[in-house]
CSV table of C-alpha atoms in Angstrom, one decimal:
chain,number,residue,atom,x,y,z
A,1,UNK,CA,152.5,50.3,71.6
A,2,UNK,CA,149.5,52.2,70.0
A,3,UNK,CA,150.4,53.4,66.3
A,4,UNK,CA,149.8,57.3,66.3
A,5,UNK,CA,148.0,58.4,63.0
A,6,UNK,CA,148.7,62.0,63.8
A,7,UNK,CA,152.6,61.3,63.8
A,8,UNK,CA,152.0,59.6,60.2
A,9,UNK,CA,150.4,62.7,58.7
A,10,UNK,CA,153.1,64.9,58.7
A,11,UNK,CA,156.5,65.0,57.0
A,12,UNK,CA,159.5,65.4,59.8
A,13,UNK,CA,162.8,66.6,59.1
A,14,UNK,CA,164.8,64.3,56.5
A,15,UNK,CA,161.2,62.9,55.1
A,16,UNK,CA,161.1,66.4,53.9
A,17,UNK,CA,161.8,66.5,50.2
A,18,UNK,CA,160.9,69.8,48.9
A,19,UNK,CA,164.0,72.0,47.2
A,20,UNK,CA,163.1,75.4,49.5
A,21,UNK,CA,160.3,75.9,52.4
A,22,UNK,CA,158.5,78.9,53.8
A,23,UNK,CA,159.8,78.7,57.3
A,24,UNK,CA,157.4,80.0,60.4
A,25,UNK,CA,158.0,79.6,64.0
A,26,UNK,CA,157.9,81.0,67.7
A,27,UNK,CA,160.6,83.9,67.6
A,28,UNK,CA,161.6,83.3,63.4
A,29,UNK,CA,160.4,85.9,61.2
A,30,UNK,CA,158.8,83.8,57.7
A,31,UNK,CA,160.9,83.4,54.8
A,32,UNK,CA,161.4,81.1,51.5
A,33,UNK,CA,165.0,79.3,52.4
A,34,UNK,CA,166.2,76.1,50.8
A,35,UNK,CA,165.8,72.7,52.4
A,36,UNK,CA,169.2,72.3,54.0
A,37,UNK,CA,168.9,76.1,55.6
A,38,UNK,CA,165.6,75.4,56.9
A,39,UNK,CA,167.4,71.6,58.8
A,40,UNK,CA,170.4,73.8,59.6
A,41,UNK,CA,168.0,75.8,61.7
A,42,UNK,CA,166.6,73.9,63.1
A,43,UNK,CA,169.1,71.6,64.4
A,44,UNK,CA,170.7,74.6,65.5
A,45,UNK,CA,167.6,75.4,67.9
A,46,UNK,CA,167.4,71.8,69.0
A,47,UNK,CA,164.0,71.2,67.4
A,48,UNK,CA,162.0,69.5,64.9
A,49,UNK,CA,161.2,70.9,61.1
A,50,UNK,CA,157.7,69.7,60.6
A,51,UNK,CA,155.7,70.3,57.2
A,52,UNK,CA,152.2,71.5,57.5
A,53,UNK,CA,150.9,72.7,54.7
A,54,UNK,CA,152.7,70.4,51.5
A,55,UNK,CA,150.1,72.1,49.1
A,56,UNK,CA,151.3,75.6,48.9
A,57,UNK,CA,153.8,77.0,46.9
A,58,UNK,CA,156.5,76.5,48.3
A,59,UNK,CA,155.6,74.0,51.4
A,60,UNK,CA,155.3,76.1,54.8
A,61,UNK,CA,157.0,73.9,57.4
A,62,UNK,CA,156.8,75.1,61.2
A,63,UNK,CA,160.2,74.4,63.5
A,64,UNK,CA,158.9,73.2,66.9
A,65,UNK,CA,159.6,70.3,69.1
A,66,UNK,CA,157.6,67.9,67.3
A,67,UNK,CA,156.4,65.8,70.1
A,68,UNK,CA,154.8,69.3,71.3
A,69,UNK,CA,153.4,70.0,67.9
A,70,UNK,CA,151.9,66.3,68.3
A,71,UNK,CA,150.9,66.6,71.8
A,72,UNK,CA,148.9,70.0,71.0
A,73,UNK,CA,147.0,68.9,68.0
A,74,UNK,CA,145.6,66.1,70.1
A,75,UNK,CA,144.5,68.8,72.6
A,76,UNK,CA,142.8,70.5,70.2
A,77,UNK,CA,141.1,67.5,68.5
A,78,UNK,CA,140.1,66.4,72.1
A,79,UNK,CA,138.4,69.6,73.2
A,80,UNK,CA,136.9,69.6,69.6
A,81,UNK,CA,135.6,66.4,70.0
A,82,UNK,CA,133.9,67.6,73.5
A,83,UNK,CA,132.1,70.5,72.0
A,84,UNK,CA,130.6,68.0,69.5
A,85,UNK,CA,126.6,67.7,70.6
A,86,UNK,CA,125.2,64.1,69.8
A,87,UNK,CA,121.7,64.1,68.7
A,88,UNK,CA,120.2,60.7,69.1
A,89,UNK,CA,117.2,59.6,66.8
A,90,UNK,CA,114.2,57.8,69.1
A,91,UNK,CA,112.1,56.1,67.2
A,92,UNK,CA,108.1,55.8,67.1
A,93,UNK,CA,106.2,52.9,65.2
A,94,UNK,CA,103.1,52.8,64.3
A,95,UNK,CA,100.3,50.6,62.4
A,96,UNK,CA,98.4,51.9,59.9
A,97,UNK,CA,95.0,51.8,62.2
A,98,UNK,CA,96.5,52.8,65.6
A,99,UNK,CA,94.2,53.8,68.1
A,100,UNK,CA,93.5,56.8,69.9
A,101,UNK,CA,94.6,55.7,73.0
A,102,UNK,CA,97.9,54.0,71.8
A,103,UNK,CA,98.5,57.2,69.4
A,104,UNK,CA,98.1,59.6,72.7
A,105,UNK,CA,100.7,57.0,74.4
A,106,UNK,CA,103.2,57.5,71.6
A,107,UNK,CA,102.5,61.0,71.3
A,108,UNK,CA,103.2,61.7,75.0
A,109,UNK,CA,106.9,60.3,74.7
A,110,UNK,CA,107.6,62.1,71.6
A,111,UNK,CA,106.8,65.1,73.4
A,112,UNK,CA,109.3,63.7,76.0
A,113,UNK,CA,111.8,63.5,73.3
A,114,UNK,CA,111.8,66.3,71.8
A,115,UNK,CA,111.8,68.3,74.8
A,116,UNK,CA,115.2,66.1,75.8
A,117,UNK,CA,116.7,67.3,72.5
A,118,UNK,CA,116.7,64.2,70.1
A,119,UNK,CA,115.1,63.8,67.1
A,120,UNK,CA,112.0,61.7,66.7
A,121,UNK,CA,112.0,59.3,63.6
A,122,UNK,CA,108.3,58.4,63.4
A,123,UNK,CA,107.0,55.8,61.0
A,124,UNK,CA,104.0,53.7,60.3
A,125,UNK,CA,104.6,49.9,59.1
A,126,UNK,CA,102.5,48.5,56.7
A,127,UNK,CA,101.9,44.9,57.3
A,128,UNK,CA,100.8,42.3,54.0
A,129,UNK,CA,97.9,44.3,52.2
A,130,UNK,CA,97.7,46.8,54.7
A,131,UNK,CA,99.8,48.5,52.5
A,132,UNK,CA,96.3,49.5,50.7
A,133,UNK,CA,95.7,52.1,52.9
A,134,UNK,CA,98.9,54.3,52.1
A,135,UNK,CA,96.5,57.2,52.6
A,136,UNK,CA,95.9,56.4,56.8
A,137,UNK,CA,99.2,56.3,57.3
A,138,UNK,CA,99.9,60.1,55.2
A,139,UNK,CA,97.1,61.4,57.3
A,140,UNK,CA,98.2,59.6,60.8
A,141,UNK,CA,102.0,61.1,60.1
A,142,UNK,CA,100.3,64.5,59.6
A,143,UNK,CA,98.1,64.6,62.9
A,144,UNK,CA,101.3,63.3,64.4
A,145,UNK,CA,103.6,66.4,63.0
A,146,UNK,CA,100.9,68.9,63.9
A,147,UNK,CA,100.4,67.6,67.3
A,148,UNK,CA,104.4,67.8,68.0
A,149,UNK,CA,104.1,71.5,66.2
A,150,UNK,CA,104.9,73.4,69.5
A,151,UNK,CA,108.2,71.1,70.6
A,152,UNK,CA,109.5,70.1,67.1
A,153,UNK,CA,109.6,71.0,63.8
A,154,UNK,CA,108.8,68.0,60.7
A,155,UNK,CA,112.1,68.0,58.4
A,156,UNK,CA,110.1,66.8,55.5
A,157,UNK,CA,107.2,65.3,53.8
A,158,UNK,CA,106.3,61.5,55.1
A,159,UNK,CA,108.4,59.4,52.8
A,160,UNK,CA,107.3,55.7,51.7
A,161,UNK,CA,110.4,53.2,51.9
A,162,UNK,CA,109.1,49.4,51.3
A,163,UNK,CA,106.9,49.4,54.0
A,164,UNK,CA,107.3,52.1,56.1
A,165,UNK,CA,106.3,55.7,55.3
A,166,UNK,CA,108.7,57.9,57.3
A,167,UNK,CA,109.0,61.3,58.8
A,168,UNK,CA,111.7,63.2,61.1
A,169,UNK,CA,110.8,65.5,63.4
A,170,UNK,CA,114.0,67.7,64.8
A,171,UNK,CA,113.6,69.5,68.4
A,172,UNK,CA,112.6,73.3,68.3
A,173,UNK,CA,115.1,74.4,71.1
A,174,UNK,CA,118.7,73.9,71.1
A,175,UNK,CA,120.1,70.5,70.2
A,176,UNK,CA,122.2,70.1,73.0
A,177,UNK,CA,119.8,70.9,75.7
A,178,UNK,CA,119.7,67.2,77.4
A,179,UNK,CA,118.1,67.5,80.5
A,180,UNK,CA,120.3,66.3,84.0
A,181,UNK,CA,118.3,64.6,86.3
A,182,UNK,CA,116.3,67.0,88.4
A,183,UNK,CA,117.7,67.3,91.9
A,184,UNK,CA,115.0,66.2,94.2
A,185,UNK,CA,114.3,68.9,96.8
A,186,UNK,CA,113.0,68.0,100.4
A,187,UNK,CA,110.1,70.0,102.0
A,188,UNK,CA,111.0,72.3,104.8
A,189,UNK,CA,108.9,71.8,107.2
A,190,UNK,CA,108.5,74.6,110.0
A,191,UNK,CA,108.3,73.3,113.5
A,192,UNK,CA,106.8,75.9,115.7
């Protein structure tokens, strides 16, 4: 059986060990009460007492059918978890004397990229002494940015890291605008 951290988090019934809680609930009006009151009522309804807040002063446990309680917060976490956009990071490589043709070819799935909603990580690699000409690289990154300008904005200044000088470039629309594949429509044709 799958161990439920959810169950773990919270303090049920006789793990309680405060001296009084703040009880709250569907149809109970909150008040301070001591331990055993707060059990007694519960038991009496056929439910759970279920700490959720052990911070404050004095603990505010909830009296609901705990397995309920559980099976809600899941809910919750689950629809959260749905709403959650993933942005994934493509990345672009370039040398430090990359050619116009091969830099248009790059440049032309960035744009792809960005218009799909992920971020573009490009960098140019510096192989052995190429590293020499730190200043190509600066100025390719920069033609680079301003050629995305219109789809993407750059996040910051090109960054050297060993041998790579690095920049992000984050999509201008909406980050969770990924495209669906476009439905391919067939010509009418008009027989007359």
């Amino acid at each position: 059986m799958k161990k439920d951290n959810l169950s773990d988090q919270y303090q049920v019934n006789e793990q309680i060990r405060a001296r009084e809680v703040r009880i709250v609930g569907d149809g109970i009006e909150p008040k301070v009460v001591p331990l055993r009151e707060a059990l007694r009522l519960a038991d009496e309804m056929e439910l759970d007492l279920v700490m959720i807040s052990p911070t404050a002063v004095p603990p505010v446990c909830r009296i609901v059918d705990f397995s309920k309680f559980l099976y809600q917060l899941k809910k919750k976490q689950k629809e959260a978890k749905a709403k959650q956009v993933k942005i994934d990071v493509k990345e672009i490589r370039f040398g430090p004397q990359t050619d116009d043709h091969d830099y248009n070819f790059k440049l032309k799935h960035a744009m792809e990229f960005l218009k799909d909603g992920d971020k573009v990580k490009a960098y140019v690699f510096f192989r052995g002494r190429s590293i020499l000409f730190k200043e190509q690289g600066e100025t390719l990154l920069a033609r680079f940015s301003k050629d995305l300008e219109e789809y993407g904005k750059q996040e910051q200044a090109p960054i050297l890291e060993g041998k790579r000088m690095t920049i992000f470039i984050s999509p201008k629309k909406a980050a969770g605008a990924k495209k669906e594949a476009p439905k391919q429509e067939t010509p009418k044709q008009d027989n007359e």
